[in-house]
Coordinates of C-alpha atoms in Angstrom, one line a residue:
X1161 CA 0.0 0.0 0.0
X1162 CA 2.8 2.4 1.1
X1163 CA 4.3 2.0 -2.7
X1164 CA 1.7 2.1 -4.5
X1165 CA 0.1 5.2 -2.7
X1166 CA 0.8 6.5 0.0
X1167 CA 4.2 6.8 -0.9
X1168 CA 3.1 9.3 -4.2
X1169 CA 0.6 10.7 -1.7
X1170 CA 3.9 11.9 0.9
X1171 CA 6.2 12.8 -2.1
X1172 CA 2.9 16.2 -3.4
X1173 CA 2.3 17.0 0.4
X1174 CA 6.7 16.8 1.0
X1175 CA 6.9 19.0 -2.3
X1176 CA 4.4 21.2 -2.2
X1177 CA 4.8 22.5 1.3
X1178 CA 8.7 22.9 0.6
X1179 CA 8.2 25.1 -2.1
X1180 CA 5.9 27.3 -1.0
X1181 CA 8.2 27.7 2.5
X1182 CA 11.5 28.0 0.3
X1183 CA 9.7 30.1 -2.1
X1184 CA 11.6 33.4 -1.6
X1185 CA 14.3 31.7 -1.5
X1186 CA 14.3 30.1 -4.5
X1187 CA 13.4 33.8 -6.4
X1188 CA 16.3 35.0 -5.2
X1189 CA 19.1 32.5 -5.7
X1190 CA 17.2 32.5 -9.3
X1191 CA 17.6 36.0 -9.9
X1192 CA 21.6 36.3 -8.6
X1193 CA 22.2 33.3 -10.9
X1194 CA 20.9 34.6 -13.6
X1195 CA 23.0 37.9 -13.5
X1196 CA 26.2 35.6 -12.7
X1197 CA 25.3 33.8 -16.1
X1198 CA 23.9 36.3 -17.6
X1199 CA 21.3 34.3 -18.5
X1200 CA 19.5 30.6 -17.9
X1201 CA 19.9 29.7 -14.0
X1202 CA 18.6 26.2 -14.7
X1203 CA 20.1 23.5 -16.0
X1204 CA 17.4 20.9 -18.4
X1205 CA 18.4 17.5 -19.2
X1206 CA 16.8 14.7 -20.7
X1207 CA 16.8 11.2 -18.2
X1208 CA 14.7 8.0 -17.8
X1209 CA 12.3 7.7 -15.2
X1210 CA 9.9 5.0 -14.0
X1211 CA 9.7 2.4 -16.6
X1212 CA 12.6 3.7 -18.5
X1213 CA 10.0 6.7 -19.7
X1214 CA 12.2 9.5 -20.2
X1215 CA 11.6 13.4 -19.0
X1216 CA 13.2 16.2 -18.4
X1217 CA 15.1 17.1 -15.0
X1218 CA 15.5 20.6 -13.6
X1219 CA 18.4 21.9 -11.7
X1220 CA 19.7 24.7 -10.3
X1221 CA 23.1 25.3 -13.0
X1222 CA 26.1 25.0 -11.1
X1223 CA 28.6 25.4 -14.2
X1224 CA 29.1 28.2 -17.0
X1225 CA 29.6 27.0 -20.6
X1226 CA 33.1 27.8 -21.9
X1227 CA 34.3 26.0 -24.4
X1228 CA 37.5 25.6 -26.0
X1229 CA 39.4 26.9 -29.4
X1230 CA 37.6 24.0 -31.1
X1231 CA 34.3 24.8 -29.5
X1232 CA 34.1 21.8 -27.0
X1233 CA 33.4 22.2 -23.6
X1234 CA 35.9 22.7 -21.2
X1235 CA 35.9 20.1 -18.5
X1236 CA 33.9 19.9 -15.3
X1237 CA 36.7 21.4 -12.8
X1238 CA 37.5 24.6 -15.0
X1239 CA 33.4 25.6 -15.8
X1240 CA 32.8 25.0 -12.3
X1241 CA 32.0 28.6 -10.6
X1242 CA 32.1 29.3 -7.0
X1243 CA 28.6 29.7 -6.0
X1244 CA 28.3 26.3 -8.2
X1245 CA 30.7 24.6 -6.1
X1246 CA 28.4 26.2 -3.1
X1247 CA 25.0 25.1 -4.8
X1248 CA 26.4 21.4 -5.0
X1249 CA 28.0 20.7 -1.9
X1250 CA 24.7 22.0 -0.2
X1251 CA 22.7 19.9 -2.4
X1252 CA 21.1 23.6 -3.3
X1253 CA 21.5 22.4 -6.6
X1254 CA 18.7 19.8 -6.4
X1255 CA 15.9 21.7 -5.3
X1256 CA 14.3 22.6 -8.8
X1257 CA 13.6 19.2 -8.5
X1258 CA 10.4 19.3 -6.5
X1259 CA 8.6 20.9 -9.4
X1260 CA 9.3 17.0 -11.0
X1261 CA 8.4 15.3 -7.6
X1262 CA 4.7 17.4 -8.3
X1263 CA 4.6 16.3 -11.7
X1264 CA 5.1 13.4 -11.0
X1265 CA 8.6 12.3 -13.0
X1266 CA 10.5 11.7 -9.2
X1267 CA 10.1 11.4 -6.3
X1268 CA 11.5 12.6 -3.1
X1269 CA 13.3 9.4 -2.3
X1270 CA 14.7 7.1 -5.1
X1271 CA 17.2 5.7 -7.2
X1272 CA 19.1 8.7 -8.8
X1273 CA 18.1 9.5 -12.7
X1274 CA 21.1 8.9 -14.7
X1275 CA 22.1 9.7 -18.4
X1276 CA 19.4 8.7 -21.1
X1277 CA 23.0 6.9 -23.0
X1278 CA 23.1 4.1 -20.1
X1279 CA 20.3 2.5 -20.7
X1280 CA 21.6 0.3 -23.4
X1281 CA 24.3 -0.7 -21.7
X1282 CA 22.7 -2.0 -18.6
X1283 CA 22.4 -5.5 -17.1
X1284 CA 19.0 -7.4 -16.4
X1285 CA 19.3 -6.7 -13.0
X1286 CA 20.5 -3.3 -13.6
X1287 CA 17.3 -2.2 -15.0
X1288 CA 15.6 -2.8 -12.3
X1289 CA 16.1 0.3 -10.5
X1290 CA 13.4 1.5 -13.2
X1291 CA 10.5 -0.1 -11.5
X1292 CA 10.0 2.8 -9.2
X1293 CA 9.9 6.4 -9.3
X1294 CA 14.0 8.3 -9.4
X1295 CA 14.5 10.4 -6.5
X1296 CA 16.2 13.6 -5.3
X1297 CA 17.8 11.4 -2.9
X1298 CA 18.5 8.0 -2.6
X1299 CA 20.1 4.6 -0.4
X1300 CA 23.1 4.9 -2.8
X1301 CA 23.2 8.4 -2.0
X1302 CA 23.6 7.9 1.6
X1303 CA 25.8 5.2 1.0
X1304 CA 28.6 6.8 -0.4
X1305 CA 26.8 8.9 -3.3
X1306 CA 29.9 10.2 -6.3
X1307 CA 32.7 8.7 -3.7
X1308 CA 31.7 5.3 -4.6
X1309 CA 32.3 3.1 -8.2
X1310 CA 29.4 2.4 -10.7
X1311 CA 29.2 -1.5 -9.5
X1312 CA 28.3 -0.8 -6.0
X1313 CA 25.7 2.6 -7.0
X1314 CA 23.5 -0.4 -8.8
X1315 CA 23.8 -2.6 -6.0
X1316 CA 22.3 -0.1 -3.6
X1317 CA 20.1 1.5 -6.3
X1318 CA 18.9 -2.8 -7.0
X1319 CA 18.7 -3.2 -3.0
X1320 CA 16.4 -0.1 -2.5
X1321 CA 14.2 -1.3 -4.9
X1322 CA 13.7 -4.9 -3.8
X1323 CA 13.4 -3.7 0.3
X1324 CA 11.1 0.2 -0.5
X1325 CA 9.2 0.8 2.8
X1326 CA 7.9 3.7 4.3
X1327 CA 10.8 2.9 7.3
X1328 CA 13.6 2.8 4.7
X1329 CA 12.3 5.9 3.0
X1330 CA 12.4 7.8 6.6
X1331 CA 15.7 6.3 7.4
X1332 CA 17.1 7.2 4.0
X1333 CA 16.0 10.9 4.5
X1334 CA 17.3 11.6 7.8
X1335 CA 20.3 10.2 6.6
X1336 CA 20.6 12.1 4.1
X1337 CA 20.2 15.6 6.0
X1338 CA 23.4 14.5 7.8
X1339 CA 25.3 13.9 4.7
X1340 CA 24.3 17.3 3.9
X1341 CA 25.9 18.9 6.8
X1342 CA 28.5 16.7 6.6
X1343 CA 29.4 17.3 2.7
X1344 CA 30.0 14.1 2.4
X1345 CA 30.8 12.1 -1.3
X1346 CA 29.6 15.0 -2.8
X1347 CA 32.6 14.5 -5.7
X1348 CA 33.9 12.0 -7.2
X1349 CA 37.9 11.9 -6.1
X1350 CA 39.2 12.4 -9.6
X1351 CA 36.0 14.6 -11.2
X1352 CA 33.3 17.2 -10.3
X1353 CA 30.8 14.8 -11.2
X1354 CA 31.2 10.8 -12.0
X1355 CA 32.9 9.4 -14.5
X1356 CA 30.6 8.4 -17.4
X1357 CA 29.6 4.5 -16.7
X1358 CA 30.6 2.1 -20.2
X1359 CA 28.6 -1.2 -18.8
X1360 CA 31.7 -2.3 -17.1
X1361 CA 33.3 0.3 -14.6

């Protein structure tokens, strides 16, 4: 009952009441970021959901687009700006992301939506982490989040889904408001962000 209701039913009341109290918030950091990049604060970008049913997540942009002689982006590190770095390893970042929870693309707790280009790569068992909802946070998130490798992310992402319960959901997001504070695996130890996953890493 808890997954197949009330579990939707927690993730509008969680969203909607966190918007409208981090509502001036929100204008604000939207309005500075826009004059640091003099232009779109939010990042768009296409990723699967439930079933493999792809939409679009929002984020709060956390890196400017320079690109180099050739016109290819310059890596993570060097378009990474300091409020960014600040957005990120507050998890600031994420918060667009309750417009998808009330839509009803995410939800508030979840196995994190990756890159659309994965999918064909995946195992069987790998693709389960598509029979529920992707969330803002997640047990692989609390377990390690970009500090950890590819193989173990789908184990805890597989794990999740098999054992969803309205106790792990509570444990998960207490857990991850001390993660928060603590700033912890926010990076991977070699990138900004992870390295891309091939099928095998």
């Amino acid at each position: 009952m808890y997954k197949s209701f009330f579990k939707r039913v927690l993730d509008i009341c969680v969203a909607f009441f966190s918007l409208v109290l981090l509502f001036p918030f929100l204008v604000t950091l939207t309005i500075v970021l826009t004059i640091l990049y003099k232009g779109n604060p939010f990042f768009f970008q296409t990723r699967p959901g439930k079933n493999g049913k792809c939409f679009n997540i929002i984020k709060f942009r956390t890196m400017n687009r320079k690109r180099d002689e050739w016109g290819t982006l310059l890596p993570d590190s060097e378009r990474m700006i300091p409020i960014g770095n600040w957005l990120r390893k507050n998890s600031i970042d994420e918060l667009p992301q309750l417009v998808n929870i009330l839509t009803g693309t995410m939800s508030l707790i979840g196995p994190r939506p990756l890159l659309v280009e994965y999918l064909p790569v995946y195992s069987e068992e790998q693709k389960k982490r598509h029979d529920v909802r992707p969330g803002i946070t997640g047990w692989a998130q609390v377990n390690g989040r970009n500090a950890i490798t590819w193989s173990e992310k789908f184990e805890y992402d597989i794990w999740y889904v098999n054992h969803l319960s309205f106790k792990l959901d509570t444990k998960i997001f207490f857990l991850t408001i001390k993660k928060i504070f603590d700033k912890e695996g926010i990076n991977n130890s070699e990138n900004v962000t992870m390295p891309k996953f091939n099928g095998h890493n």
